[in-house]
Amino acid sequence: MTTHVDATSPDLITVDVPTHWYNLAAELDEAIPPHLHPGTKEPVGPDDLAALFPAGLIAQEVSTEPYIEIPEPVREIYRMWRPSPLIRARRFEESLNTGARIYVKYEGVSPVGSHKTNSAVAQAYYNSVDGVRKLTTETGAGQWGSALAFAGAQFGIDVEVWQVRASYDSKPYRGYLMRTYGGTVHPSPSDLTEAGRAMLAKDPNTTGSLGMAVSEAVEVAATHDDTRYALGSVLNHVVLHQSVIGQEAVEQLAGVEPGGADVVFGCAGGGSNLAGLSFPFLREKLAGRSNPRIVAAEPAACPSITQGEYRYDHGDVAGLTPLLKMHTLGMDFVPDPIHAGGLRYHGMAPALSHTVELGLVQGIAIAQRKAFEAGVQFARTQGIVPAPESTHAIAAAAAHVADDPTEQVIVIGLSGHGQLDLPAYAEFLDGMMA
């Protein structure tokens, strides 16, 4: 990569768009535990995944190569917004009265306003190569559903989305965005699938969960020959695609901070955002070039890292997915309908869970009001309204520098903007937030 520092605006550092995705799994001494077939309990093979995913993504899911080339059609679309900016948050630093130098890696510049587009474009491309004409998926806050709808439009693929009911009701503009890009969106659980009908029979008033939405999307894909499934987080190939975030951030930071980062904060729900940001920093750590501490900021309402068990579990409520070795609160866990809809998944990505077990990443739970308090402070100082998910990382970083006044370099993953989440901010500002 080539680093460019703008002399007229030294707080903005750009680099070239990465040519390859980075796979941390290839460089760990202890391998990530394999996914297991839900019936045989044996490691899944390519044939087991063929009903859901295209060949290119299946190969990436089990790859042991440290770098995988990004196809040019994907890089061409990436160039619409990549590289995303690394911004020195000087006014936020001043408001915290800290000597720390704080940088934010801002993914809100993507067409849909979040990091999710990095994997959506890649997944749509590989499905188009296999001739797939329709994709199903789930979404929480709606960022992933929006991203896949956008990506589907780029490659002529229809997209059908099941959105967690709590977010479907509270975030209607995400649904409008999906429809604008050509996607179809349903609240989950719905009466359109066997899984959804069973969930509604059990609890007609359920607010839903990502696990429920996954079951519905997987069911439709598995029962229609012309349809495949796309997942917005958790699996290895999604983590891989998000590595463009951290690769850019490492190079951008090197242009102004030769010693690298001391602490990296990211929000964690399914894990792809934090892994995408932090795994290239862990590459630098494993190589001895720097020694960053990685912190996963998760919501106190869905604390899979800090309170979940590390074990094999299904990724959905109906038990249709492979068994994944991950930090989990249990496939039946239904979190409170917090505003950070993208952080309400019961489990954490196996790759990220593995790095937690290896002591390379640590988790911290942040309460919703604390998160929004930090989000408002950041908005009033830096001008960017963070997505509710990202406010957890901002809050964790603010608490850290308050406890540790030493001079240090902090990197925060700002995974998206909150322009479509203003009703949540209004609830906080009006003192009505639970």
Tab-separated table of C-alpha atoms in Angstrom:
chain	number	residue	atom	x	y	z
A	1	MET	CA	0.000	0.000	0.000
A	2	THR	CA	0.981	3.621	-0.551
A	3	THR	CA	0.232	6.055	2.277
A	4	HIS	CA	-0.811	9.642	1.548
A	5	VAL	CA	-0.967	12.310	4.261
A	6	ASP	CA	-2.843	15.451	3.210
A	7	ALA	CA	-0.607	18.377	4.181
A	8	THR	CA	-3.612	20.719	4.306
A	9	SER	CA	-5.550	18.340	6.553
A	10	PRO	CA	-3.047	16.171	8.466
A	11	ASP	CA	-5.844	14.431	10.382
A	12	LEU	CA	-6.950	12.620	7.213
A	13	ILE	CA	-4.700	9.804	6.004
A	14	THR	CA	-5.502	7.726	2.920
A	15	VAL	CA	-3.958	4.612	1.389
A	16	ASP	CA	-4.534	2.469	-1.665
A	17	VAL	CA	-7.460	0.052	-1.646
A	18	PRO	CA	-6.183	-3.381	-0.514
A	19	THR	CA	-5.598	-5.937	-3.259
A	20	HIS	CA	-6.035	-8.946	-0.944
A	21	TRP	CA	-8.109	-9.949	2.067
A	22	TYR	CA	-6.137	-10.979	5.157
A	23	ASN	CA	-6.788	-14.305	6.901
A	24	LEU	CA	-5.500	-14.291	10.503
A	25	ALA	CA	-6.481	-17.959	10.900
A	26	ALA	CA	-3.528	-18.923	8.699
A	27	GLU	CA	-1.049	-17.410	11.166
A	28	LEU	CA	-2.378	-18.700	14.494
A	29	ASP	CA	-0.458	-21.554	16.123
A	30	GLU	CA	-3.725	-23.109	17.291
A	31	ALA	CA	-6.320	-23.658	14.560
A	32	ILE	CA	-9.865	-22.329	14.834
A	33	PRO	CA	-12.128	-25.300	15.734
A	34	PRO	CA	-14.029	-26.539	12.647
A	35	HIS	CA	-17.763	-26.144	12.099
A	36	LEU	CA	-19.678	-29.391	12.714
A	37	HIS	CA	-22.543	-30.982	10.810
A	38	PRO	CA	-25.666	-30.685	12.986
A	39	GLY	CA	-26.580	-34.325	12.350
A	40	THR	CA	-23.313	-36.268	12.237
A	41	LYS	CA	-21.309	-33.895	14.489
A	42	GLU	CA	-18.424	-34.342	12.024
A	43	PRO	CA	-16.558	-31.375	10.488
A	44	VAL	CA	-18.574	-29.920	7.630
A	45	GLY	CA	-17.236	-30.284	4.121
A	46	PRO	CA	-17.858	-28.367	0.902
A	47	ASP	CA	-20.829	-30.583	-0.006
A	48	ASP	CA	-22.518	-29.770	3.306
A	49	LEU	CA	-22.377	-26.034	2.548
A	50	ALA	CA	-23.210	-26.180	-1.167
A	51	ALA	CA	-26.959	-25.757	-0.615
A	52	LEU	CA	-26.378	-22.372	1.003
A	53	PHE	CA	-23.161	-20.854	-0.362
A	54	PRO	CA	-21.339	-20.535	-3.711
A	55	ALA	CA	-18.083	-22.384	-4.319
A	56	GLY	CA	-15.877	-19.302	-3.952
A	57	LEU	CA	-17.163	-18.520	-0.459
A	58	ILE	CA	-16.978	-22.158	0.654
A	59	ALA	CA	-13.301	-22.199	-0.313
A	60	GLN	CA	-12.716	-19.031	1.712
A	61	GLU	CA	-14.548	-20.436	4.742
A	62	VAL	CA	-11.944	-23.199	5.153
A	63	SER	CA	-8.904	-21.441	3.647
A	64	THR	CA	-5.510	-21.610	5.372
A	65	GLU	CA	-3.922	-19.043	3.048
A	66	PRO	CA	-2.863	-15.799	4.777
A	67	TYR	CA	-3.888	-13.629	1.811
A	68	ILE	CA	-6.668	-14.108	-0.741
A	69	GLU	CA	-6.822	-11.892	-3.807
A	70	ILE	CA	-9.808	-9.563	-4.073
A	71	PRO	CA	-11.431	-9.981	-7.527
A	72	GLU	CA	-11.239	-6.861	-9.657
A	73	PRO	CA	-15.051	-6.492	-9.998
A	74	VAL	CA	-15.213	-6.319	-6.182
A	75	ARG	CA	-12.329	-3.838	-5.939
A	76	GLU	CA	-13.987	-1.690	-8.612
A	77	ILE	CA	-17.074	-1.314	-6.408
A	78	TYR	CA	-14.936	-0.885	-3.280
A	79	ARG	CA	-13.384	2.174	-4.928
A	80	MET	CA	-16.744	3.933	-4.646
A	81	TRP	CA	-15.912	4.569	-0.969
A	82	ARG	CA	-12.629	2.865	-0.087
A	83	PRO	CA	-10.249	3.631	1.407
A	84	SER	CA	-12.416	4.801	4.279
A	85	PRO	CA	-10.923	7.635	6.339
A	86	LEU	CA	-8.862	7.329	9.487
A	87	ILE	CA	-9.597	10.552	11.363
A	88	ARG	CA	-7.770	12.104	14.324
A	89	ALA	CA	-10.593	12.959	16.753
A	90	ARG	CA	-8.935	16.004	18.302
A	91	ARG	CA	-12.107	17.700	19.539
A	92	PHE	CA	-13.274	14.484	21.151
A	93	GLU	CA	-9.862	14.202	22.834
A	94	GLU	CA	-10.246	17.715	24.217
A	95	SER	CA	-13.712	16.954	25.570
A	96	LEU	CA	-12.267	13.950	27.398
A	97	ASN	CA	-9.382	16.043	28.760
A	98	THR	CA	-6.933	13.313	27.791
A	99	GLY	CA	-3.401	13.197	26.505
A	100	ALA	CA	-4.271	10.157	24.424
A	101	ARG	CA	-4.280	10.497	20.647
A	102	ILE	CA	-7.568	9.068	19.406
A	103	TYR	CA	-8.187	7.958	15.835
A	104	VAL	CA	-11.432	6.645	14.377
A	105	LYS	CA	-11.651	4.356	11.366
A	106	TYR	CA	-14.892	5.547	9.800
A	107	GLU	CA	-16.929	3.077	7.730
A	108	GLY	CA	-19.984	5.340	7.518
A	109	VAL	CA	-18.815	6.625	4.124
A	110	SER	CA	-19.999	3.474	2.323
A	111	PRO	CA	-23.137	3.729	0.156
A	112	VAL	CA	-25.352	2.247	2.898
A	113	GLY	CA	-23.481	3.962	5.720
A	114	SER	CA	-21.771	1.009	7.369
A	115	HIS	CA	-18.990	-1.587	7.142
A	116	LYS	CA	-21.433	-4.290	6.021
A	117	THR	CA	-20.976	-3.373	2.361
A	118	ASN	CA	-17.439	-4.799	2.395
A	119	SER	CA	-18.748	-8.364	2.625
A	120	ALA	CA	-22.071	-7.829	0.849
A	121	VAL	CA	-20.352	-6.866	-2.397
A	122	ALA	CA	-17.995	-9.850	-2.178
A	123	GLN	CA	-20.802	-12.296	-1.429
A	124	ALA	CA	-23.003	-10.981	-4.231
A	125	TYR	CA	-20.082	-11.267	-6.648
A	126	TYR	CA	-19.294	-14.911	-5.848
A	127	ASN	CA	-22.974	-15.832	-6.046
A	128	SER	CA	-23.231	-14.121	-9.435
A	129	VAL	CA	-20.251	-16.169	-10.659
A	130	ASP	CA	-22.225	-19.320	-9.791
A	131	GLY	CA	-25.298	-18.013	-11.587
A	132	VAL	CA	-27.370	-17.418	-8.452
A	133	ARG	CA	-30.303	-15.094	-9.092
A	134	LYS	CA	-31.726	-14.707	-5.560
A	135	LEU	CA	-30.285	-14.364	-2.043
A	136	THR	CA	-32.008	-14.565	1.320
A	137	THR	CA	-30.632	-13.111	4.526
A	138	GLU	CA	-31.422	-11.832	8.007
A	139	THR	CA	-30.690	-8.424	9.460
A	140	GLY	CA	-30.873	-6.775	12.868
A	141	ALA	CA	-30.575	-3.001	12.692
A	142	GLY	CA	-30.931	-3.207	8.919
A	143	GLN	CA	-27.391	-2.278	7.950
A	144	TRP	CA	-26.632	-5.742	6.581
A	145	GLY	CA	-29.959	-6.011	4.780
A	146	SER	CA	-29.348	-2.611	3.184
A	147	ALA	CA	-25.823	-3.597	2.205
A	148	LEU	CA	-26.884	-6.849	0.569
A	149	ALA	CA	-29.742	-5.143	-1.263
A	150	PHE	CA	-27.228	-2.605	-2.635
A	151	ALA	CA	-24.792	-5.370	-3.587
A	152	GLY	CA	-27.535	-7.406	-5.224
A	153	ALA	CA	-28.401	-4.412	-7.386
A	154	GLN	CA	-24.787	-4.235	-8.590
A	155	PHE	CA	-24.838	-7.854	-9.809
A	156	GLY	CA	-28.477	-8.309	-10.840
A	157	ILE	CA	-29.467	-10.512	-7.872
A	158	ASP	CA	-32.822	-10.360	-6.075
A	159	VAL	CA	-32.543	-10.012	-2.285
A	160	GLU	CA	-35.130	-11.069	0.328
A	161	VAL	CA	-34.531	-9.986	3.917
A	162	TRP	CA	-35.975	-11.093	7.265
A	163	GLN	CA	-35.459	-8.292	9.798
A	164	VAL	CA	-35.716	-8.748	13.563
A	165	ARG	CA	-39.191	-7.455	14.444
A	166	ALA	CA	-37.982	-5.062	17.154
A	167	SER	CA	-35.762	-3.301	14.631
A	168	TYR	CA	-38.269	-3.605	11.778
A	169	ASP	CA	-40.752	-1.655	13.890
A	170	SER	CA	-38.319	0.882	15.372
A	171	LYS	CA	-36.110	1.487	12.305
A	172	PRO	CA	-38.487	1.825	9.324
A	173	TYR	CA	-36.018	3.853	7.284
A	174	ARG	CA	-33.692	0.858	7.008
A	175	GLY	CA	-36.530	-1.021	5.374
A	176	TYR	CA	-37.164	1.878	3.002
A	177	LEU	CA	-33.486	1.814	2.052
A	178	MET	CA	-33.573	-1.925	1.322
A	179	ARG	CA	-36.638	-1.432	-0.876
A	180	THR	CA	-35.008	1.514	-2.646
A	181	TYR	CA	-32.116	-0.756	-3.627
A	182	GLY	CA	-34.619	-3.337	-4.915
A	183	GLY	CA	-34.770	-5.684	-1.926
A	184	THR	CA	-37.801	-7.179	-0.185
A	185	VAL	CA	-38.034	-7.063	3.621
A	186	HIS	CA	-40.226	-8.923	6.144
A	187	PRO	CA	-40.456	-8.658	9.930
A	188	SER	CA	-39.177	-11.780	11.701
A	189	PRO	CA	-40.613	-14.038	12.870
A	190	SER	CA	-43.076	-14.100	9.973
A	191	ASP	CA	-45.824	-16.440	8.798
A	192	LEU	CA	-43.977	-17.017	5.522
A	193	THR	CA	-41.869	-19.944	6.776
A	194	GLU	CA	-42.347	-23.069	8.858
A	195	ALA	CA	-39.744	-21.800	11.327
A	196	GLY	CA	-41.453	-18.425	11.630
A	197	ARG	CA	-44.898	-19.914	12.146
A	198	ALA	CA	-43.546	-22.182	14.883
A	199	MET	CA	-41.940	-19.235	16.673
A	200	LEU	CA	-45.119	-17.167	16.483
A	201	ALA	CA	-47.150	-20.088	17.809
A	202	LYS	CA	-44.802	-20.265	20.800
A	203	ASP	CA	-44.896	-16.505	21.451
A	204	PRO	CA	-47.143	-14.350	19.224
A	205	ASN	CA	-45.743	-11.163	20.777
A	206	THR	CA	-42.045	-11.973	20.470
A	207	THR	CA	-39.767	-9.071	19.530
A	208	GLY	CA	-37.662	-11.505	17.518
A	209	SER	CA	-33.963	-12.253	17.426
A	210	LEU	CA	-31.259	-12.622	14.822
A	211	GLY	CA	-31.288	-16.366	15.465
A	212	MET	CA	-34.974	-16.468	14.499
A	213	ALA	CA	-34.381	-14.401	11.374
A	214	VAL	CA	-31.483	-16.656	10.363
A	215	SER	CA	-33.765	-19.705	10.596
A	216	GLU	CA	-36.296	-18.155	8.229
A	217	ALA	CA	-33.733	-17.015	5.661
A	218	VAL	CA	-31.894	-20.362	5.730
A	219	GLU	CA	-35.152	-22.315	5.350
A	220	VAL	CA	-36.118	-20.448	2.192
A	221	ALA	CA	-32.651	-20.794	0.670
A	222	ALA	CA	-32.408	-24.504	1.494
A	223	THR	CA	-35.797	-25.296	-0.039
A	224	HIS	CA	-35.435	-23.382	-3.322
A	225	ASP	CA	-32.936	-24.497	-5.961
A	226	ASP	CA	-32.530	-21.019	-7.423
A	227	THR	CA	-31.792	-19.361	-4.064
A	228	ARG	CA	-28.752	-19.103	-1.820
A	229	TYR	CA	-28.200	-17.645	1.639
A	230	ALA	CA	-25.905	-14.764	2.634
A	231	LEU	CA	-24.757	-14.075	6.190
A	232	GLY	CA	-23.674	-10.645	7.391
A	233	SER	CA	-21.343	-11.710	10.200
A	234	VAL	CA	-20.025	-14.672	12.235
A	235	LEU	CA	-18.628	-16.982	9.518
A	236	ASN	CA	-14.959	-17.010	8.510
A	237	HIS	CA	-15.470	-15.689	4.982
A	238	VAL	CA	-17.352	-12.648	6.310
A	239	VAL	CA	-14.554	-11.910	8.772
A	240	LEU	CA	-12.108	-12.273	5.888
A	241	HIS	CA	-13.892	-9.686	3.719
A	242	GLN	CA	-13.957	-7.144	6.550
A	243	SER	CA	-10.159	-7.285	6.867
A	244	VAL	CA	-9.948	-4.406	4.386
A	245	ILE	CA	-10.850	-2.149	7.336
A	246	GLY	CA	-7.907	-3.115	9.510
A	247	GLN	CA	-5.407	-3.378	6.676
A	248	GLU	CA	-6.132	0.202	5.688
A	249	ALA	CA	-6.105	1.358	9.315
A	250	VAL	CA	-2.701	-0.204	10.036
A	251	GLU	CA	-1.169	1.523	7.012
A	252	GLN	CA	-2.910	4.833	7.666
A	253	LEU	CA	-1.835	4.882	11.296
A	254	ALA	CA	1.761	4.086	10.353
A	255	GLY	CA	1.857	7.355	8.430
A	256	VAL	CA	1.392	9.404	11.608
A	257	GLU	CA	2.104	6.985	14.490
A	258	PRO	CA	5.151	4.838	13.635
A	259	GLY	CA	4.753	2.859	16.858
A	260	GLY	CA	1.248	1.746	15.919
A	261	ALA	CA	-1.764	1.496	18.214
A	262	ASP	CA	-1.693	0.890	21.950
A	263	VAL	CA	-5.379	-0.034	22.225
A	264	VAL	CA	-7.961	-0.847	19.537
A	265	PHE	CA	-11.677	-0.642	20.394
A	266	GLY	CA	-14.511	-2.001	18.300
A	267	CYS	CA	-18.132	-2.894	18.898
A	268	ALA	CA	-18.954	-6.611	18.830
A	269	GLY	CA	-22.236	-8.310	18.011
A	270	GLY	CA	-21.596	-11.120	15.548
A	271	GLY	CA	-17.929	-10.149	15.405
A	272	SER	CA	-17.126	-9.357	11.774
A	273	ASN	CA	-16.680	-5.617	12.277
A	274	LEU	CA	-14.300	-5.961	15.216
A	275	ALA	CA	-12.427	-8.845	13.604
A	276	GLY	CA	-12.093	-6.926	10.347
A	277	LEU	CA	-10.601	-3.977	12.206
A	278	SER	CA	-8.472	-5.848	14.722
A	279	PHE	CA	-7.093	-8.907	12.936
A	280	PRO	CA	-4.584	-6.930	10.841
A	281	PHE	CA	-3.478	-5.230	14.091
A	282	LEU	CA	-3.060	-8.717	15.602
A	283	ARG	CA	-0.934	-9.594	12.557
A	284	GLU	CA	1.389	-6.762	13.578
A	285	LYS	CA	1.365	-8.007	17.166
A	286	LEU	CA	2.187	-11.602	16.217
A	287	ALA	CA	5.011	-10.343	13.988
A	288	GLY	CA	6.464	-8.271	16.841
A	289	ARG	CA	6.048	-4.966	15.041
A	290	SER	CA	3.673	-3.509	17.655
A	291	ASN	CA	1.818	-4.619	20.762
A	292	PRO	CA	-1.796	-3.414	20.687
A	293	ARG	CA	-4.478	-4.467	23.149
A	294	ILE	CA	-7.757	-5.360	21.442
A	295	VAL	CA	-11.045	-4.628	23.229
A	296	ALA	CA	-14.442	-5.936	22.120
A	297	ALA	CA	-17.220	-3.629	23.361
A	298	GLU	CA	-20.507	-5.514	23.517
A	299	PRO	CA	-23.923	-4.497	24.895
A	300	ALA	CA	-24.726	-5.435	28.472
A	301	ALA	CA	-28.063	-6.734	27.145
A	302	CYS	CA	-26.368	-9.329	24.926
A	303	PRO	CA	-22.940	-10.083	26.478
A	304	SER	CA	-21.831	-13.219	24.648
A	305	ILE	CA	-18.113	-12.691	25.297
A	306	THR	CA	-18.253	-11.520	28.899
A	307	GLN	CA	-21.042	-13.826	30.083
A	308	GLY	CA	-21.558	-16.475	27.398
A	309	GLU	CA	-20.119	-19.991	27.316
A	310	TYR	CA	-17.435	-21.053	24.855
A	311	ARG	CA	-18.908	-24.155	23.246
A	312	TYR	CA	-20.509	-25.542	20.112
A	313	ASP	CA	-23.925	-24.073	19.373
A	314	HIS	CA	-26.254	-23.494	16.443
A	315	GLY	CA	-26.214	-20.133	14.747
A	316	ASP	CA	-30.012	-20.065	14.582
A	317	VAL	CA	-33.049	-20.906	16.704
A	318	ALA	CA	-34.390	-23.746	14.551
A	319	GLY	CA	-31.059	-25.604	14.496
A	320	LEU	CA	-30.676	-25.510	10.720
A	321	THR	CA	-27.116	-24.153	10.654
A	322	PRO	CA	-23.869	-26.022	11.350
A	323	LEU	CA	-22.636	-26.155	14.929
A	324	LEU	CA	-20.130	-23.363	15.567
A	325	LYS	CA	-17.514	-23.247	18.347
A	326	MET	CA	-18.129	-19.796	19.782
A	327	HIS	CA	-18.980	-17.701	22.787
A	328	THR	CA	-22.733	-18.074	23.048
A	329	LEU	CA	-25.654	-17.156	25.265
A	330	GLY	CA	-27.597	-20.060	23.777
A	331	MET	CA	-29.466	-20.383	20.508
A	332	ASP	CA	-32.796	-19.650	22.261
A	333	PHE	CA	-31.577	-16.427	23.886
A	334	VAL	CA	-33.798	-13.439	23.068
A	335	PRO	CA	-32.164	-10.152	24.110
A	336	ASP	CA	-33.998	-7.037	25.162
A	337	PRO	CA	-34.983	-4.902	22.144
A	338	ILE	CA	-32.125	-2.440	22.544
A	339	HIS	CA	-31.453	0.180	19.864
A	340	ALA	CA	-28.125	-1.369	18.868
A	341	GLY	CA	-29.983	-3.894	16.733
A	342	GLY	CA	-26.790	-5.096	15.088
A	343	LEU	CA	-25.427	-6.233	18.463
A	344	ARG	CA	-28.253	-8.587	19.441
A	345	TYR	CA	-26.888	-11.916	18.155
A	346	HIS	CA	-26.646	-14.739	20.689
A	347	GLY	CA	-23.175	-15.866	19.582
A	348	MET	CA	-19.816	-14.447	18.551
A	349	ALA	CA	-17.850	-15.282	15.405
A	350	PRO	CA	-15.803	-18.480	15.889
A	351	ALA	CA	-12.649	-16.719	14.657
A	352	LEU	CA	-13.087	-13.860	17.119
A	353	SER	CA	-14.123	-16.217	19.936
A	354	HIS	CA	-10.946	-18.178	19.309
A	355	THR	CA	-8.765	-15.082	19.655
A	356	VAL	CA	-10.527	-14.310	22.943
A	357	GLU	CA	-9.669	-17.806	24.177
A	358	LEU	CA	-6.050	-17.289	23.102
A	359	GLY	CA	-5.887	-14.078	25.178
A	360	LEU	CA	-5.504	-11.830	22.130
A	361	VAL	CA	-8.854	-10.048	22.572
A	362	GLN	CA	-10.766	-9.095	25.710
A	363	GLY	CA	-14.424	-8.192	26.091
A	364	ILE	CA	-16.195	-5.422	27.981
A	365	ALA	CA	-19.967	-4.955	28.407
A	366	ILE	CA	-21.448	-1.461	27.966
A	367	ALA	CA	-24.935	-0.409	29.090
A	368	GLN	CA	-27.171	1.219	26.497
A	369	ARG	CA	-27.462	4.658	28.134
A	370	LYS	CA	-23.687	4.862	28.668
A	371	ALA	CA	-23.219	4.037	25.009
A	372	PHE	CA	-25.586	6.760	23.800
A	373	GLU	CA	-24.074	9.263	26.223
A	374	ALA	CA	-20.720	8.709	24.549
A	375	GLY	CA	-22.323	8.820	21.101
A	376	VAL	CA	-23.850	12.229	21.784
A	377	GLN	CA	-20.544	13.537	23.144
A	378	PHE	CA	-18.777	12.329	20.002
A	379	ALA	CA	-21.426	13.865	17.730
A	380	ARG	CA	-21.228	17.225	19.475
A	381	THR	CA	-17.448	17.344	19.205
A	382	GLN	CA	-16.664	15.609	15.900
A	383	GLY	CA	-19.902	16.179	14.011
A	384	ILE	CA	-20.414	12.516	13.091
A	385	VAL	CA	-23.490	10.847	14.601
A	386	PRO	CA	-22.326	7.284	15.296
A	387	ALA	CA	-24.458	4.213	14.690
A	388	PRO	CA	-25.833	2.937	18.024
A	389	GLU	CA	-23.595	-0.117	17.652
A	390	SER	CA	-20.455	2.005	17.389
A	391	THR	CA	-21.338	4.077	20.454
A	392	HIS	CA	-20.363	1.039	22.544
A	393	ALA	CA	-16.790	1.213	21.248
A	394	ILE	CA	-16.678	4.977	21.778
A	395	ALA	CA	-17.943	4.579	25.353
A	396	ALA	CA	-15.383	1.865	26.081
A	397	ALA	CA	-12.562	4.063	24.770
A	398	ALA	CA	-13.753	7.061	26.799
A	399	ALA	CA	-13.873	4.968	29.979
A	400	HIS	CA	-10.394	3.626	29.260
A	401	VAL	CA	-8.713	7.012	28.872
A	402	ALA	CA	-10.498	8.260	32.006
A	403	ASP	CA	-8.922	5.404	33.970
A	404	ASP	CA	-5.532	5.569	32.245
A	405	PRO	CA	-4.301	9.165	31.701
A	406	THR	CA	-0.990	8.112	30.119
A	407	GLU	CA	-0.073	9.283	26.618
A	408	GLN	CA	-1.191	6.560	24.240
A	409	VAL	CA	-2.550	5.885	20.765
A	410	ILE	CA	-6.178	4.748	20.584
A	411	VAL	CA	-7.996	3.443	17.504
A	412	ILE	CA	-11.792	3.195	17.510
A	413	GLY	CA	-13.769	1.375	14.876
A	414	LEU	CA	-16.685	3.603	13.884
A	415	SER	CA	-18.590	0.990	11.921
A	416	GLY	CA	-21.309	3.284	10.574
A	417	HIS	CA	-23.299	6.476	10.926
A	418	GLY	CA	-26.507	6.926	12.889
A	419	GLN	CA	-28.426	9.176	10.497
A	420	LEU	CA	-31.207	6.581	10.218
A	421	ASP	CA	-31.167	5.959	13.972
A	422	LEU	CA	-32.169	9.442	15.123
A	423	PRO	CA	-35.384	8.219	16.818
A	424	ALA	CA	-33.124	6.238	19.156
A	425	TYR	CA	-31.084	9.353	19.899
A	426	ALA	CA	-34.319	11.265	20.488
A	427	GLU	CA	-35.399	8.644	23.020
A	428	PHE	CA	-32.098	9.070	24.829
A	429	LEU	CA	-32.217	12.875	24.720
A	430	ASP	CA	-35.809	12.873	25.986
A	431	GLY	CA	-34.845	10.692	28.951
A	432	MET	CA	-37.065	7.833	27.776
A	433	MET	CA	-34.360	5.227	27.053
A	434	ALA	CA	-34.478	2.002	29.049
